[in-house]
Short mmCIF file of C-alpha atoms in Angstrom, two decimals:
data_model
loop_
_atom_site.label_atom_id
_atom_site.label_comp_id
_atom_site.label_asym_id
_atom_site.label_seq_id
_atom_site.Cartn_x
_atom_site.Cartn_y
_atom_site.Cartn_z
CA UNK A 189 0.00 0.00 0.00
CA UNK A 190 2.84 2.17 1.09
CA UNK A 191 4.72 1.54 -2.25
CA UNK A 192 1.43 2.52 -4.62
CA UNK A 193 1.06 5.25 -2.46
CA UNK A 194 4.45 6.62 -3.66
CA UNK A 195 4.39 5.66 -7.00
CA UNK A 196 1.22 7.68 -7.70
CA UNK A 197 1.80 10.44 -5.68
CA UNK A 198 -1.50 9.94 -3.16
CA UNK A 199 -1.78 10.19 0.77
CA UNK A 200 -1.77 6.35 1.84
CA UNK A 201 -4.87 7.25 4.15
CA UNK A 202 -6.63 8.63 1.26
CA UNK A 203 -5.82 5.21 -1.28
CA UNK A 204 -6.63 3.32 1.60
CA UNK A 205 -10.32 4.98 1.86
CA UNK A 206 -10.66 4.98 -1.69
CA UNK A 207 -9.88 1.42 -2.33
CA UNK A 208 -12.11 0.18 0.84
CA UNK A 209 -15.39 2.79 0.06
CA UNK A 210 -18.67 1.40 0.23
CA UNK A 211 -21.21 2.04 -2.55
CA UNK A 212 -22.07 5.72 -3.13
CA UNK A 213 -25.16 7.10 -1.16
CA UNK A 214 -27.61 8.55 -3.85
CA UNK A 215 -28.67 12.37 -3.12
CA UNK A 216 -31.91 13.20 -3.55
CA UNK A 217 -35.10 11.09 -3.90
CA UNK A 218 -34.78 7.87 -5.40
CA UNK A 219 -36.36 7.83 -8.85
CA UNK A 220 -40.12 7.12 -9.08
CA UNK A 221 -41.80 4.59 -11.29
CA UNK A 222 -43.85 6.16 -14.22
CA UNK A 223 -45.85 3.27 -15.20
CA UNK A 224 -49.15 4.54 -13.18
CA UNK A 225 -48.98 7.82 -14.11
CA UNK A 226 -48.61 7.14 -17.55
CA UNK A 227 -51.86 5.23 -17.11
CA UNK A 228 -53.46 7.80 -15.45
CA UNK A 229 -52.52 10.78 -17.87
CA UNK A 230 -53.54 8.15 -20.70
CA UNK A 231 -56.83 7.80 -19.22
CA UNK A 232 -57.46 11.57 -18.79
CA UNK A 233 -56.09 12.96 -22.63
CA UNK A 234 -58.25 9.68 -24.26
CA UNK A 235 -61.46 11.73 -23.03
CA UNK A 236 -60.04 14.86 -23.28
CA UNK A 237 -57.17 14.80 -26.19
CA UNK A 238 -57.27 19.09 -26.05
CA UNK A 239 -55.77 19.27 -22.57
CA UNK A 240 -51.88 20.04 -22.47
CA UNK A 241 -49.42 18.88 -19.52
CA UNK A 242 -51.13 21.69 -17.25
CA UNK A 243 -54.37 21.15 -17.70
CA UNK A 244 -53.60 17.57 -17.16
CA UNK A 245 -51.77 18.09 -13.44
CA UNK A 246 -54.69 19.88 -12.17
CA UNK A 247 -56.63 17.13 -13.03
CA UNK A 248 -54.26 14.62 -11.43
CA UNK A 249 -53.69 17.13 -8.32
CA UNK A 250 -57.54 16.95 -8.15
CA UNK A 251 -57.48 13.48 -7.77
CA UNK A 252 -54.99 12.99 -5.29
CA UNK A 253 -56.54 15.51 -3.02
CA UNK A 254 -59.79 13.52 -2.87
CA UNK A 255 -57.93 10.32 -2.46
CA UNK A 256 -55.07 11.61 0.28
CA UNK A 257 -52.40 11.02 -1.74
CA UNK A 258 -49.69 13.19 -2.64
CA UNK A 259 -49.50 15.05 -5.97
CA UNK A 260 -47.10 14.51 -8.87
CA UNK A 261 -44.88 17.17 -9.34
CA UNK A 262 -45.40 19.46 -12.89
CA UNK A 263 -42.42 19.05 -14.15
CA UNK A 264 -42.22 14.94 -13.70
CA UNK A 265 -45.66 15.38 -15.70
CA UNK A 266 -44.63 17.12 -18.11
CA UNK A 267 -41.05 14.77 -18.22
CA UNK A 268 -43.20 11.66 -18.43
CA UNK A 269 -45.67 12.94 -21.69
CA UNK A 270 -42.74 14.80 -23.00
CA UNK A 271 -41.03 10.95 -22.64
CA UNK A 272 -44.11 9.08 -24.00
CA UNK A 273 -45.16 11.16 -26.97
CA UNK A 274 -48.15 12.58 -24.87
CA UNK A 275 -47.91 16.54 -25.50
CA UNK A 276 -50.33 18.42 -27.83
CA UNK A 277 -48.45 19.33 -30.67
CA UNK A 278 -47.64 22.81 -30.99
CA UNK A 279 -49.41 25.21 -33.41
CA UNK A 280 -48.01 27.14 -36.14
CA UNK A 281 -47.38 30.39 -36.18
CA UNK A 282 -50.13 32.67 -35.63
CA UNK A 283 -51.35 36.14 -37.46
CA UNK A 284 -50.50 39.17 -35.24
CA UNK A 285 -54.28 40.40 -33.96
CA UNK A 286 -54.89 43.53 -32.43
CA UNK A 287 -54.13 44.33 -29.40
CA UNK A 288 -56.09 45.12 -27.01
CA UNK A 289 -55.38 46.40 -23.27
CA UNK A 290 -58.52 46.59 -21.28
CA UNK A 291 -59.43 44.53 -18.25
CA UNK A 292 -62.53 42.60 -18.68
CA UNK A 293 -61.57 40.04 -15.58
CA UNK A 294 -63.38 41.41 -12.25
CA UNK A 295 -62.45 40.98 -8.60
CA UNK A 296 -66.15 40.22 -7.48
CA UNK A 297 -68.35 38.30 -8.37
CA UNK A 298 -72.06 39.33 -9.66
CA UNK A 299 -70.32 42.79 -11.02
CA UNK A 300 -69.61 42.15 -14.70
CA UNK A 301 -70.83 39.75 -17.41
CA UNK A 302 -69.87 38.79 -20.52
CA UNK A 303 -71.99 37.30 -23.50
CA UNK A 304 -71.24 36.08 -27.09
CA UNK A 305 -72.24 33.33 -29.80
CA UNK A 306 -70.81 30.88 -31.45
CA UNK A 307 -71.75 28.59 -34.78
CA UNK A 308 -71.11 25.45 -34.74
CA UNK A 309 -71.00 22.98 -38.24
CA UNK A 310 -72.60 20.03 -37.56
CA UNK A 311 -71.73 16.79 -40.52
CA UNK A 312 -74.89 16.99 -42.61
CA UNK A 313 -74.52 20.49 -43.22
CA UNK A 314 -76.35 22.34 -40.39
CA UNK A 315 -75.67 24.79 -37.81
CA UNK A 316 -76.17 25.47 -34.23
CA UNK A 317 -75.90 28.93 -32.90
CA UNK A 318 -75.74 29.30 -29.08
CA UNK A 319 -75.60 32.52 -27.66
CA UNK A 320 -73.68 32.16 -23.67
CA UNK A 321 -73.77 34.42 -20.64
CA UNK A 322 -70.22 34.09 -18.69
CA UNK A 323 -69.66 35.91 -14.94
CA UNK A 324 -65.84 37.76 -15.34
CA UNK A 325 -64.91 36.99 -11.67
CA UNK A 326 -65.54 33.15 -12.01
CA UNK A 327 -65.60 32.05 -15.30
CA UNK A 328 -68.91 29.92 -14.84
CA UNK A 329 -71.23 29.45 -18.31
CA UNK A 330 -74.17 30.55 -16.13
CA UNK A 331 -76.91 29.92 -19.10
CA UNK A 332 -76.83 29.60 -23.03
CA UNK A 333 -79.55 29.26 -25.72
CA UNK A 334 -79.04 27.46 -28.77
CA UNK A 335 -81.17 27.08 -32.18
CA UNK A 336 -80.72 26.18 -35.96
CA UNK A 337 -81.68 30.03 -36.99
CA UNK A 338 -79.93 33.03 -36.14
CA UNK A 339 -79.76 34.06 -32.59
CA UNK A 340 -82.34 36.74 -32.20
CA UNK A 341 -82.65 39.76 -29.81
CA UNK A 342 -85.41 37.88 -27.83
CA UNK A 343 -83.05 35.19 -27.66
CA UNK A 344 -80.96 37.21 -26.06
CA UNK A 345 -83.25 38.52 -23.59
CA UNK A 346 -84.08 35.19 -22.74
CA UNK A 347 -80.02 34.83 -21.64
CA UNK A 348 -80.87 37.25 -19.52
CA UNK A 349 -83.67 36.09 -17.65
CA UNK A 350 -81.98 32.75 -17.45
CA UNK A 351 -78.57 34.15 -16.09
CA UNK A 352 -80.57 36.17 -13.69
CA UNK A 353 -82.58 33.04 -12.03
CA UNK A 354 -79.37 30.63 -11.86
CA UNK A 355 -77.73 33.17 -9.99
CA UNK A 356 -80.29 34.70 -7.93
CA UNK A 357 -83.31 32.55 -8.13
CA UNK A 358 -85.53 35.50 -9.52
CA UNK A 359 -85.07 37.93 -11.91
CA UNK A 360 -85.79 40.72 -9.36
CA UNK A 361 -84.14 39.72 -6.64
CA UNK A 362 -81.11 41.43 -8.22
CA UNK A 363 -79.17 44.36 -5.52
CA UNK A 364 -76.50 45.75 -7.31
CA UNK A 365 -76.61 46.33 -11.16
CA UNK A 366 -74.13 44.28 -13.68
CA UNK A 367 -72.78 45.31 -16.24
CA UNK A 368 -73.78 43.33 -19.75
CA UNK A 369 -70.28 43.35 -21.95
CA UNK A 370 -71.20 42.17 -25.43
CA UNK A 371 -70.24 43.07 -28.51
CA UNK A 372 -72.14 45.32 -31.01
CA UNK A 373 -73.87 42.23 -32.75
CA UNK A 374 -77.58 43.79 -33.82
CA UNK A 375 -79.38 41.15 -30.87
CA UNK A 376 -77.31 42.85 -28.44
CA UNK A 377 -77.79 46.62 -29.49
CA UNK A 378 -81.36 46.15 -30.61
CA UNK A 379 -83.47 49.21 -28.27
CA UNK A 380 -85.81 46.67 -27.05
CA UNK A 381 -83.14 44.25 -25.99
CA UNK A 382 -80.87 47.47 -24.03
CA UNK A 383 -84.24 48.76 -22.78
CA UNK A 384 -84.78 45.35 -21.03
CA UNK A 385 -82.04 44.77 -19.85
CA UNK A 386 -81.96 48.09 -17.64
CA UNK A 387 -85.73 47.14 -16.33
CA UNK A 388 -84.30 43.85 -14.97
CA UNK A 389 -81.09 45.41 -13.64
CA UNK A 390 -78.21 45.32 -16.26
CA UNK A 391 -76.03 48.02 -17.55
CA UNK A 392 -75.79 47.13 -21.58
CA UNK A 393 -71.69 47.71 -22.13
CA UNK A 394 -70.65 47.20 -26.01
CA UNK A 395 -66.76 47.20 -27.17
CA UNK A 396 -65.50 48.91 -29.74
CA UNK A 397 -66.40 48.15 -33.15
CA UNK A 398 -64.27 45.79 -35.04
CA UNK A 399 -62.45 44.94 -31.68
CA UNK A 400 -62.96 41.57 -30.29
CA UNK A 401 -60.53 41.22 -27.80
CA UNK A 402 -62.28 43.37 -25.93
CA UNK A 403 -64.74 41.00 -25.63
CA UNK A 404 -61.65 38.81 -24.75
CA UNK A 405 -63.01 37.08 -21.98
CA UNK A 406 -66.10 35.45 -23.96
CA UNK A 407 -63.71 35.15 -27.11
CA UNK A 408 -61.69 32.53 -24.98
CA UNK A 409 -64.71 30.62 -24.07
CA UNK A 410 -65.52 30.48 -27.60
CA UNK A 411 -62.29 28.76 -28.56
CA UNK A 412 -62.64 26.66 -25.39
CA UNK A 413 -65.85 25.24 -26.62
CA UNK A 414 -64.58 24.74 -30.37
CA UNK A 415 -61.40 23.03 -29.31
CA UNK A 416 -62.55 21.01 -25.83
CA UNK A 417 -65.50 19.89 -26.89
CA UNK A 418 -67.22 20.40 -30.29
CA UNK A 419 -63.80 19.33 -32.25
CA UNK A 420 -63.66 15.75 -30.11
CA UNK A 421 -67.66 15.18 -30.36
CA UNK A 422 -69.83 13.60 -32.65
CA UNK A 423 -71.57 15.92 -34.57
CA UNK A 424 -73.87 14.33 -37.60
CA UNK A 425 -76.89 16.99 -37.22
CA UNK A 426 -78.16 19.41 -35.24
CA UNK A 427 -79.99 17.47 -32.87
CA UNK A 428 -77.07 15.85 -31.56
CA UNK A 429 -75.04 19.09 -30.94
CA UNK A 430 -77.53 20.26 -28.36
CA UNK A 431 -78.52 17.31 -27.38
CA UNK A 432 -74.78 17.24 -26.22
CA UNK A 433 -74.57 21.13 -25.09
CA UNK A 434 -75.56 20.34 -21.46
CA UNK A 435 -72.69 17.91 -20.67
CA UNK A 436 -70.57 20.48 -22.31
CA UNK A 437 -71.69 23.59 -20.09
CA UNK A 438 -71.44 20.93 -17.27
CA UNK A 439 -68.10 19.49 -17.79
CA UNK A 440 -66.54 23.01 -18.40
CA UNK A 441 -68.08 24.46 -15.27
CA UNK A 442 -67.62 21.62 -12.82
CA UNK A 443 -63.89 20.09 -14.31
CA UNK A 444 -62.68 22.49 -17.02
CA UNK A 445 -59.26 23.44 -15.08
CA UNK A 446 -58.88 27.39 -16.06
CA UNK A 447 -55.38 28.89 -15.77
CA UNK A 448 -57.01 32.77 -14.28
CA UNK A 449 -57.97 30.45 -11.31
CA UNK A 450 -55.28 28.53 -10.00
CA UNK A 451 -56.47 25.62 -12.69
CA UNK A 452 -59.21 24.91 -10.84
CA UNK A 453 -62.85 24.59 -12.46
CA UNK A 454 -65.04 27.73 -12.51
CA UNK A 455 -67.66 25.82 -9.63
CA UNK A 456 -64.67 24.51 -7.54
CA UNK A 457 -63.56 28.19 -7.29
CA UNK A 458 -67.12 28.75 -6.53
CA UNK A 459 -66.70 26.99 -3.45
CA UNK A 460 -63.29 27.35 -2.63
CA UNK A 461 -63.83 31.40 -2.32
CA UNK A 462 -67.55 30.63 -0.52
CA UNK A 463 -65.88 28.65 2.25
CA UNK A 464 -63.09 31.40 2.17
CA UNK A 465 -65.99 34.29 2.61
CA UNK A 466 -67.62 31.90 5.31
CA UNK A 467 -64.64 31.07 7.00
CA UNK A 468 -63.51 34.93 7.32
CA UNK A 469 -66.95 35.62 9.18
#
């Protein structure tokens, strides 16, 4: 030992050590199998093929809450679809829009909605139109009216009336007014529509002409409907699109994680900021 010590020019205490060390101790946590949660994010994209690694760990962080168990970190969910082919694909380049800088989000709810429509194609050549009433504080698709023709103004007052009794029960139980943010679509700015919508406690607000982003708010929805649900569905006539239009409105309110609220749901924020209110009594 003494004579290898010398000829390479290393402490004999320190060869000795070397030459009688143990296995290395591995920092960190050991490395986690991926087999079950590569089943698990299999099972959630196969019903919903739209959502990307995000979207996808609130879901999983969901479940483990309600089952006590501990939830995957983001990145190792994003390693492990990254790994297995199981990202959305990115999309090409898009056209520069323009911009837009206005707020439309609101701190409280019950103070600001938002309300748009949408066409969608159906197989055999028809076309649903559904008009949607959205709060700006929680995201939740509080009402919607679909039909085959064009949405008309008394459509749209119908909205109303319908956003009105989910929140409140009655139309006139209503205390504060909210504003109505819609865009300058002839069943929103027809006289008899604004006129009725003041009587019943709205405050008609229209963006700018040829300005949709100021409308932003609804305009995501929009593309969340298209993409989530209408683009993955069967669609062969009209009757099936709104015979389908309920479990949509349900599924976005109740599990449709939304990035503005922590990726929770619009309903589980719902609660979440009710128990908060309660709790803070």
């Amino acid at each position: 030992m003494s004579a290898a010590a010398a000829a390479t020019g290393i402490s004999r205490p320190h060869l000795s050590a070397t030459l009688h060390a143990g296995p290395r101790r591995q920092r960190g946590r050991p490395p986690q199998p991926d087999g079950d949660l590569v089943e698990a994010i299999s099972k959630l994209i196969a019903d919903l093929p739209t959502y990307g690694y995000r979207r996808v760990h609130a879901l999983l962080r969901r479940q483990a809450e309600a089952t006590g168990r501990a939830a995957p970190n983001p990145k190792r969910v994003y390693r492990v679809m990254k790994l297995h082919g199981l990202l959305l694909q990115r999309a090409g380049t898009r056209n520069e829009q323009r911009r837009h800088d206005g707020r439309v989000a609101v701190d409280v709810r019950n103070t600001r909605w938002c309300s748009d429509g949408l066409e969608i194609a159906c197989d055999n050549g028809e076309k649903v139109r559904i008009a949607f009433a959205l709060d700006c504080c929680d995201r939740e698709a509080m009402s919607y009216v679909a039909t085959t023709a064009g949405i008309s103004a008394a459509d749209v007052r119908n909205l109303m009336v319908l956003s009105l009794e989910h929140r409140f029960g009655q139309v006139n139980a209503l205390g504060e007014p909210i504003e109505w943010l819609t865009d300058n679509g002839s069943c929103y700015t027809a006289l008899d529509t604004r006129r009725f919508a003041r009587d019943i406690g709205l405050v008609p607000r229209t963006t700018p002409v040829e300005s949709p982003q100021s409308n932003g708010m609804a305009e995501a929805f929009v593309r969340t409907l298209k993409r989530d649900y209408a683009r993955v569905s069967h669609k062969p006539d009209a009757r099936a699109v709104i015979d389908q239009l309920p479990s949509w409105f349900n599924h976005y309110n109740e599990v449709h994680p939304h990035s503005a609220l922590g990726y929770r749901s619009p309903r589980e924020f719902i609660a979440r900021s009710t128990q908060e209110d309660l709790s803070g009594l």
